[in-house]
Amino acid sequence: MISTSKFRAAGLSIILAWGWKRAAIALVAGAMSALAMAPFNAWPVLFVTFPVAVWLIDGAAAGKWRGLPAAAIAGFWFGLGYFVPGLYWIGNAFLVDAPTFAWLMPFAVLGLPAYLALFPALGFALARLIWTRDASRVLALAIGLTVSEWLRGYMLSGFPWNAFGYALSEPLALAQAASLIGLWGMTFLSVAIFASPAALIDGSSRGRKPWIAPVAALLLLAAMGIYGAVRLSLQPTALTKVKLRIMQPNLQQDVKFNYGAKAEVMQKYLALSDRASGPQSTGVRDVQILIWPESAFPFFLTREADAMAQIAELLPKGTVLMTGSVRAPDGPPGARVSRAYNSIYVIDHDGGVLSVYDKLHLVPFGEYLPFQEWMEKLGFVQLTKVHGGFIPGTRQRAMEIPNAPRALPLICYEAIFPGTVAARDDRPGWIVNLTNDGWFGNSTGPYQHLQQARLRAIEEGLPMVRAANTGISAVIDPSGRIVAQLNLGLEGVLDASLPTALSPTVYARLGDIPAAVIVAAALLVVVRRRVAKHAA
């Protein structure tokens, strides 16, 4: 164990660091923080790295303009260190068509993290603006980073990937708090809890015993664990009579988007979907819903009569297919298709289309370009190479499915956005997430995606069913338990019953209001401490 004197000396050395040493400390602390995310889930490391963030802001007091620029710069380096190892896997997408996109890989691996690092920079600056000289400055940091993370989730279409709140999603008992306060409330608690040891360097001369903050944080962490364990024990997994089969083809990207491989793709899907999964299995005849992943075909499905006929022949009466597909907009027969939707179809045993959902939240640079027309004139193209970019859908809505609860469809990274998952007045019975994580290879990305989708299930109290091209496909109950899973890089089918939904959670009913109340209460505490210090 490190002694108190050595701990204080370490904290003071970080506070007094300046120049490149200060930047290096922030960069390393941010990089270590990435270990808190899936698949490592080494969240105790944050008890080391978040105190470093507090001390860096302490040290910013020596800078100009009340230390705001120095705090922001430290936050930028912390964020860059955090996002580069956390999002390195995005670079794999640029190697799928290496002759076209490989030259952009360094810009993606460093450019996107550099942009995202602006948000921790803002969070550090906001914290510095309300900074105190006692343990309540831990709350100031939690306020600043919660506000900046919330902005990251919404600004310029939003990208809340690996928000700090996901650090408390393992073990599962800790994640249950998301049913009350959602991701942003979890983000506030993560920062406040893990930054609390920073107060141990304060000493008794600053008014209060320095151990109070970390002890209170540990008690809060224990209370979260107890609440979660009780909630899990009171809500065991319950299953409906709806039988699901998820088909995970594990297709490589150069095949998945190659029209010349049309016959090969269809044959693989049909054979795999009807594969017996055990001695008692009769293939697809055992299930009510067959699910294929996002953008399953290298063609417009409903314009290929032979493919629709093969699907109709595959499906027995009473079974429907939910599948991803690129969808051409309505138009006269034979009209040239220049743009398309990324969609989900529900198809019955007669080959009829029962329902369609068009993806609302498109991926920047993957499915569209910011300032699309201008960038195309400069020669740029998004990864999917759809001229003009994909067309966004118009509204989020549940899909009607025969003999099953209504399903809320989410395509790819739509599952990472909290709060907009389920409309309050249109509650579905389950969430289906079709995705193609094959863009990112055998990396940490698919594990992070699964972690975030699972938290949506806990927030809403709804089961989550994921079908992924290369994995990780899974059936998740509304408390976040993984009922069945098909691991990354495997070809196969996953059979499971659909879990039963819970009653609407506090978060499902109130959204981000509880998190906002927590942040506002913390802000009141910090402001009162600042006023009391100035009055003393």
XYZ file of C-alpha atoms in Angstrom:
536
model
C 0.000 0.000 0.000
C 1.158 3.489 -0.805
C 1.636 5.597 2.312
C -0.356 8.787 2.873
C 2.789 10.912 2.578
C 3.739 9.335 -0.746
C 0.177 9.723 -2.006
C 0.213 13.421 -1.102
C 3.619 13.841 -2.698
C 2.353 12.255 -5.917
C -0.669 14.550 -5.941
C 1.417 17.656 -5.313
C 3.886 16.734 -8.046
C 0.988 16.510 -10.535
C -0.438 19.830 -9.320
C 2.945 21.516 -9.790
C 3.699 19.909 -13.167
C 3.763 22.248 -16.147
C 4.510 22.210 -19.864
C 5.051 18.897 -21.615
C 5.111 16.974 -18.309
C 1.624 18.164 -17.527
C 0.406 17.176 -21.014
C 2.065 13.750 -20.718
C 0.467 13.094 -17.330
C -2.973 13.965 -18.716
C -2.431 11.838 -21.836
C -1.348 8.769 -19.845
C -4.186 9.168 -17.335
C -6.698 9.335 -20.191
C -5.202 6.280 -21.901
C -5.342 4.258 -18.693
C -8.983 5.287 -18.253
C -9.885 3.492 -21.492
C -9.270 0.201 -19.653
C -12.529 0.827 -17.771
C -14.507 0.111 -20.948
C -15.389 -3.240 -22.527
C -13.948 -5.758 -23.016
C -11.544 -5.058 -20.121
C -14.021 -3.494 -17.661
C -11.085 -2.667 -15.356
C -13.006 0.214 -13.748
C -10.929 0.329 -10.524
C -8.217 1.998 -12.616
C -10.385 5.120 -12.532
C -9.681 5.457 -8.800
C -6.170 6.379 -9.992
C -6.842 8.330 -13.184
C -9.752 10.555 -12.139
C -7.893 11.914 -9.076
C -5.156 12.854 -11.536
C -7.785 14.885 -13.414
C -8.681 16.700 -10.180
C -5.051 17.515 -9.461
C -4.482 18.747 -13.013
C -7.331 21.212 -12.552
C -5.916 22.166 -9.132
C -2.644 22.982 -10.873
C -4.396 25.077 -13.521
C -4.847 27.812 -10.895
C -1.327 28.994 -11.701
C -2.369 29.815 -15.266
C -3.916 32.950 -16.733
C -7.601 33.859 -16.829
C -8.446 31.971 -13.626
C -6.824 28.846 -15.007
C -9.546 28.153 -17.590
C -7.199 27.732 -20.600
C -4.797 25.529 -18.612
C -7.677 23.351 -17.401
C -9.101 23.037 -20.905
C -5.718 22.045 -22.341
C -5.300 19.380 -19.656
C -8.814 18.119 -20.463
C -7.959 17.931 -24.155
C -4.893 15.779 -23.543
C -6.828 13.608 -21.092
C -9.572 13.158 -23.698
C -7.125 12.417 -26.516
C -5.468 9.771 -24.374
C -8.875 8.293 -23.606
C -10.347 8.233 -27.099
C -7.387 7.042 -29.192
C -7.085 3.584 -27.550
C -10.827 3.442 -26.975
C -11.697 4.067 -30.640
C -8.646 2.759 -32.522
C -10.856 0.077 -34.100
C -12.550 2.674 -36.323
C -9.411 2.523 -38.433
C -10.288 -1.046 -39.479
C -13.235 0.280 -41.506
C -10.828 2.191 -43.738
C -8.988 -1.029 -44.624
C -12.059 -2.817 -46.017
C -11.493 -0.979 -49.310
C -7.859 -0.114 -48.703
C -7.056 1.296 -52.186
C -9.799 3.919 -51.734
C -9.741 4.693 -48.025
C -6.492 3.518 -46.383
C -4.897 6.954 -46.722
C -7.670 8.360 -44.497
C -7.015 5.893 -41.671
C -4.620 8.161 -39.692
C -7.138 10.991 -39.895
C -9.854 8.733 -38.493
C -7.742 7.193 -35.742
C -6.403 10.568 -34.585
C -8.824 13.117 -36.039
C -12.032 11.803 -34.486
C -10.435 11.420 -31.018
C -9.020 14.945 -31.339
C -12.516 16.272 -32.045
C -14.061 14.255 -29.218
C -11.292 15.440 -26.855
C -12.754 18.933 -27.146
C -15.595 17.778 -24.908
C -13.434 16.740 -21.919
C -11.576 20.014 -22.519
C -14.879 21.818 -22.101
C -15.715 19.668 -19.067
C -12.426 20.510 -17.353
C -12.948 24.210 -18.109
C -16.506 24.167 -16.748
C -15.237 22.441 -13.621
C -12.502 25.029 -13.203
C -15.103 27.779 -13.513
C -16.895 26.517 -10.373
C -13.809 25.051 -8.673
C -13.523 24.977 -4.898
C -10.603 24.373 -2.553
C -12.082 21.443 -0.636
C -13.493 18.002 -1.402
C -16.523 19.498 -3.143
C -14.293 20.153 -6.147
C -14.800 16.452 -6.937
C -18.455 17.339 -7.531
C -17.360 20.250 -9.711
C -15.473 17.840 -11.951
C -18.465 15.484 -12.056
C -20.730 18.375 -13.059
C -18.355 19.614 -15.761
C -17.788 16.202 -17.334
C -21.451 15.190 -17.146
C -22.470 18.362 -18.989
C -19.732 17.928 -21.596
C -20.524 14.217 -22.081
C -24.205 15.065 -22.535
C -23.235 17.614 -25.180
C -21.045 14.994 -26.872
C -24.131 12.807 -27.117
C -26.104 15.424 -29.034
C -23.918 17.996 -30.808
C -23.370 17.564 -34.572
C -25.600 14.453 -34.575
C -23.929 13.154 -31.402
C -21.487 10.367 -30.606
C -21.794 9.254 -26.947
C -19.605 6.177 -27.482
C -17.753 5.071 -24.314
C -19.345 7.742 -22.140
C -17.779 7.604 -18.674
C -21.010 6.195 -17.208
C -20.367 2.846 -18.904
C -17.581 2.249 -16.383
C -20.339 1.281 -13.911
C -21.993 -1.232 -16.243
C -19.901 -4.122 -14.867
C -20.614 -6.004 -12.693
C -24.277 -6.208 -13.676
C -25.512 -5.272 -10.199
C -23.901 -1.818 -10.506
C -25.529 -1.278 -13.891
C -29.040 -1.537 -12.413
C -28.844 2.104 -11.306
C -29.294 2.977 -14.994
C -32.955 1.995 -14.619
C -33.288 5.017 -12.301
C -30.922 7.676 -13.651
C -29.861 6.579 -17.128
C -26.461 6.958 -18.742
C -25.934 10.605 -17.790
C -26.730 9.980 -14.145
C -24.306 7.050 -14.257
C -21.703 9.368 -15.782
C -22.053 11.818 -12.899
C -21.741 9.028 -10.309
C -18.752 7.489 -12.102
C -16.767 10.717 -12.068
C -17.747 11.647 -8.499
C -17.007 8.192 -7.087
C -13.739 7.554 -8.890
C -12.347 11.084 -8.420
C -13.003 11.081 -4.660
C -9.509 9.843 -3.574
C -8.139 13.187 -4.791
C -9.382 14.734 -1.548
C -6.967 12.599 0.479
C -4.125 15.049 -0.214
C -6.021 17.980 1.291
C -5.097 17.428 4.915
C -7.167 18.522 7.903
C -6.183 22.182 7.487
C -8.902 22.731 4.893
C -11.784 22.251 7.272
C -13.008 18.686 6.901
C -11.429 15.288 7.343
C -9.993 14.268 3.946
C -11.173 10.665 4.211
C -14.861 11.607 4.220
C -15.129 11.957 0.426
C -13.604 8.575 -0.550
C -15.446 6.762 2.240
C -18.734 8.316 1.114
C -17.925 7.290 -2.472
C -17.267 3.688 -1.434
C -20.510 3.619 0.556
C -22.373 4.907 -2.494
C -20.740 2.244 -4.671
C -21.753 -0.410 -2.146
C -25.309 0.945 -2.038
C -25.491 0.724 -5.840
C -24.304 -2.872 -5.681
C -26.828 -3.804 -3.012
C -29.674 -2.109 -4.875
C -28.672 -3.891 -8.076
C -28.346 -7.295 -6.418
C -31.798 -6.939 -4.832
C -33.320 -5.780 -8.111
C -31.816 -8.720 -9.981
C -33.053 -11.198 -7.360
C -36.584 -9.776 -7.499
C -36.695 -9.762 -11.292
C -35.478 -13.121 -12.602
C -35.503 -13.694 -16.332
C -39.002 -14.506 -17.582
C -39.558 -15.791 -21.113
C -42.421 -15.459 -23.569
C -43.537 -18.231 -25.897
C -42.023 -16.399 -28.871
C -39.134 -18.401 -30.302
C -36.308 -16.486 -31.989
C -33.532 -17.559 -34.304
C -30.677 -15.121 -35.003
C -28.541 -15.907 -38.032
C -24.914 -14.709 -37.801
C -23.262 -15.298 -41.205
C -19.811 -13.880 -40.382
C -19.475 -12.532 -43.925
C -16.412 -10.522 -44.809
C -17.136 -6.979 -45.955
C -15.771 -7.454 -49.491
C -18.338 -10.235 -49.992
C -21.200 -8.534 -48.201
C -21.167 -5.547 -50.574
C -20.270 -7.379 -53.798
C -23.270 -7.776 -56.137
C -21.419 -10.545 -57.956
C -21.632 -12.601 -54.752
C -25.444 -12.388 -54.719
C -26.051 -16.123 -55.183
C -23.331 -17.073 -52.701
C -24.746 -14.747 -50.036
C -28.325 -15.964 -50.441
C -27.319 -19.615 -50.408
C -25.346 -19.132 -47.207
C -28.189 -17.290 -45.504
C -30.786 -19.883 -46.480
C -28.690 -22.895 -45.495
C -27.528 -21.361 -42.222
C -31.014 -20.178 -41.249
C -32.447 -23.686 -41.592
C -29.561 -25.440 -39.888
C -30.501 -27.770 -37.037
C -29.100 -26.401 -33.775
C -29.464 -29.588 -31.738
C -30.753 -33.163 -31.821
C -34.364 -32.001 -31.291
C -34.157 -29.067 -33.694
C -36.059 -28.931 -36.968
C -34.381 -25.758 -38.147
C -36.372 -22.639 -38.919
C -39.671 -24.496 -38.366
C -39.042 -24.231 -34.615
C -39.191 -20.411 -34.520
C -41.685 -17.596 -34.965
C -39.131 -14.881 -35.802
C -35.980 -15.366 -37.889
C -33.587 -12.397 -37.679
C -30.843 -11.481 -40.144
C -28.337 -8.632 -39.562
C -28.021 -5.098 -40.920
C -27.582 -4.474 -44.676
C -27.703 -8.210 -45.246
C -27.662 -8.158 -49.057
C -25.424 -6.723 -51.801
C -28.600 -5.706 -53.663
C -32.041 -4.121 -53.204
C -33.924 -7.042 -51.686
C -37.453 -6.247 -52.812
C -36.278 -5.628 -56.392
C -34.867 -9.150 -56.644
C -37.870 -11.441 -57.244
C -35.804 -14.604 -57.012
C -34.421 -13.633 -53.595
C -37.906 -12.844 -52.266
C -39.142 -16.190 -53.616
C -36.309 -18.029 -51.873
C -37.173 -16.303 -48.580
C -40.842 -17.255 -48.994
C -39.834 -20.852 -49.643
C -37.606 -20.859 -46.532
C -40.233 -19.514 -44.134
C -42.888 -21.908 -42.865
C -46.361 -20.640 -42.106
C -46.362 -18.649 -38.864
C -42.713 -17.569 -39.194
C -41.581 -14.095 -40.212
C -38.168 -12.733 -41.165
C -36.743 -9.491 -39.803
C -33.809 -8.472 -41.946
C -31.687 -5.493 -42.691
C -31.465 -4.338 -46.296
C -30.656 -1.302 -48.349
C -34.000 0.047 -49.631
C -34.543 1.998 -52.799
C -36.912 4.965 -52.519
C -40.295 4.657 -54.174
C -40.230 5.497 -57.863
C -41.357 4.322 -61.298
C -40.208 0.827 -62.381
C -36.816 0.873 -64.020
C -35.906 4.294 -62.627
C -32.247 4.771 -61.775
C -31.573 4.590 -58.015
C -29.071 7.209 -56.870
C -29.756 7.187 -53.107
C -31.182 4.678 -50.667
C -32.369 3.985 -47.142
C -30.733 1.676 -44.600
C -33.792 -0.298 -43.567
C -35.350 -3.226 -41.739
C -38.048 -5.356 -43.387
C -40.535 -7.716 -41.756
C -41.389 -10.397 -44.351
C -43.970 -13.160 -43.960
C -44.085 -16.737 -45.280
C -45.788 -15.583 -48.494
C -42.942 -13.200 -49.287
C -45.042 -10.164 -48.452
C -43.541 -7.120 -46.739
C -45.468 -6.514 -43.509
C -43.507 -3.544 -42.181
C -40.532 -1.330 -42.992
C -38.312 0.859 -40.793
C -35.787 3.321 -42.217
C -32.773 4.229 -40.117
C -33.055 7.696 -38.600
C -29.621 8.305 -37.096
C -27.102 7.868 -39.888
C -23.371 7.404 -39.268
C -21.271 10.452 -40.274
C -18.601 9.553 -42.866
C -19.994 6.011 -42.976
C -23.475 6.630 -44.378
C -23.289 10.320 -45.208
C -20.803 13.178 -45.344
C -21.249 16.457 -43.502
C -21.798 19.093 -46.203
C -22.385 16.168 -48.570
C -22.636 17.994 -51.898
C -19.637 20.226 -51.265
C -17.423 17.339 -50.077
C -18.409 15.158 -53.022
C -17.325 17.938 -55.370
C -13.915 17.778 -53.675
C -13.733 14.051 -54.422
C -14.661 12.653 -51.014
C -17.000 9.707 -50.572
C -18.342 7.973 -47.460
C -17.354 4.399 -46.629
C -20.543 2.908 -48.091
C -19.933 4.722 -51.414
C -23.594 5.692 -51.828
C -23.603 8.826 -53.978
C -25.409 11.578 -52.115
C -25.360 9.551 -48.900
C -28.121 7.458 -47.394
C -31.545 9.011 -46.880
C -32.544 9.293 -43.203
C -35.885 7.953 -42.071
C -38.610 10.254 -40.819
C -39.634 8.867 -37.427
C -38.959 6.286 -34.746
C -41.789 3.796 -34.347
C -42.453 0.257 -33.212
C -42.967 -2.452 -35.814
C -45.980 -4.748 -35.763
C -45.047 -8.439 -35.814
C -47.604 -11.263 -36.052
C -48.001 -13.367 -32.895
C -45.325 -11.372 -31.044
C -45.031 -8.117 -29.088
C -44.358 -4.955 -31.080
C -40.627 -4.400 -31.591
C -38.664 -1.161 -31.532
C -36.104 -1.354 -34.384
C -32.628 0.130 -34.027
C -30.018 -0.148 -36.760
C -26.323 -0.247 -35.865
C -25.227 2.564 -33.578
C -28.753 3.875 -33.001
C -28.539 1.643 -29.917
C -25.902 3.875 -28.284
C -28.223 6.863 -27.862
C -30.072 6.910 -24.516
C -33.430 8.498 -23.963
C -34.698 8.302 -27.531
C -34.886 4.511 -27.544
C -38.572 4.193 -26.706
C -41.253 6.844 -27.038
C -43.131 7.312 -23.786
C -46.549 6.940 -25.475
C -45.562 4.091 -27.814
C -43.899 1.519 -25.572
C -42.894 -1.654 -27.444
C -42.442 -5.124 -25.993
C -38.790 -5.488 -27.015
C -35.922 -3.836 -28.859
C -34.284 -5.371 -31.931
C -30.849 -4.095 -32.924
C -29.560 -5.154 -36.339
C -25.931 -4.244 -36.882
C -22.872 -4.951 -38.984
C -19.820 -4.709 -36.744
C -17.823 -6.530 -39.420
C -16.425 -3.114 -40.387
C -14.312 -3.213 -37.209
C -12.810 -6.692 -37.365
C -11.681 -8.612 -34.305
C -11.268 -5.573 -32.068
C -12.684 -4.029 -28.915
C -15.362 -2.154 -30.901
C -18.005 -4.928 -31.047
C -17.629 -5.579 -27.300
C -18.164 -1.895 -26.566
C -21.201 -1.843 -28.854
C -22.750 -4.786 -26.996
C -22.046 -3.134 -23.631
C -23.872 0.009 -24.689
C -26.843 -1.822 -26.183
C -27.198 -3.808 -22.955
C -27.440 -0.609 -20.916
C -30.343 0.519 -23.136
C -32.203 -2.644 -22.097
C -31.639 -1.839 -18.408
C -32.634 1.808 -18.809
C -35.898 0.986 -20.524
C -36.771 -2.332 -18.857
C -37.079 -3.942 -22.292
C -35.371 -7.053 -23.685
C -32.779 -6.388 -26.381
C -32.203 -8.761 -29.308
C -29.058 -8.135 -31.375
C -28.276 -9.661 -34.745
C -24.741 -8.857 -35.906
C -23.070 -9.941 -39.129
C -19.806 -11.014 -37.486
C -20.972 -10.829 -33.877
C -21.645 -10.260 -31.118
C -25.244 -11.450 -31.512
C -27.164 -11.784 -28.258
C -30.518 -12.002 -26.511
C -30.551 -9.782 -23.418
C -33.245 -9.680 -20.767
C -34.629 -6.334 -19.482
C -32.277 -6.394 -16.490
C -29.231 -6.785 -18.727
C -28.624 -10.519 -18.311
C -27.301 -12.115 -21.486
C -29.654 -15.046 -22.043
C -27.882 -16.310 -25.160
C -24.863 -15.122 -27.130
C -22.960 -15.941 -30.304
C -19.400 -14.710 -29.968
C -17.391 -12.485 -32.259
C -16.134 -13.990 -35.503
C -18.327 -17.099 -35.433
C -20.763 -18.375 -38.054
C -23.940 -19.916 -36.734
C -27.470 -19.548 -35.443
C -28.645 -18.543 -32.001
C -31.965 -19.939 -30.761
C -33.681 -18.428 -27.731
C -37.067 -17.422 -26.395
C -37.886 -13.724 -26.265
C -37.639 -12.429 -22.664
C -40.635 -10.689 -21.114
C -40.526 -6.908 -20.704
C -40.673 -5.256 -17.282
C -42.975 -2.440 -16.257
C -41.620 0.966 -17.360
C -38.584 1.893 -15.275
C -38.115 5.246 -13.563
C -35.841 6.229 -16.438
C -38.395 5.078 -19.036
C -41.012 7.295 -17.365
C -38.917 10.359 -16.504
C -35.984 10.270 -18.918
C -33.046 12.473 -17.941
C -34.931 14.406 -15.248
C -33.407 12.406 -12.327
C -29.896 12.943 -13.716
C -30.592 16.659 -14.137
C -31.803 16.867 -10.524
C -28.611 15.174 -9.303
C -26.404 17.565 -11.270
C -28.419 20.586 -10.088
C -28.174 19.468 -6.447
C -24.416 18.997 -6.799
C -24.105 22.433 -8.380
C -25.971 23.932 -5.424
C -23.531 22.267 -3.000
C -20.513 23.539 -4.941
C -21.868 27.083 -5.204
C -22.630 27.169 -1.486
C -19.092 26.001 -0.697
C -17.654 28.727 -2.935
C -19.831 31.385 -1.294
C -18.917 30.153 2.184
C -15.185 30.284 1.357
C -15.418 33.837 0.019
C -17.433 34.929 3.057
C -14.958 33.383 5.510
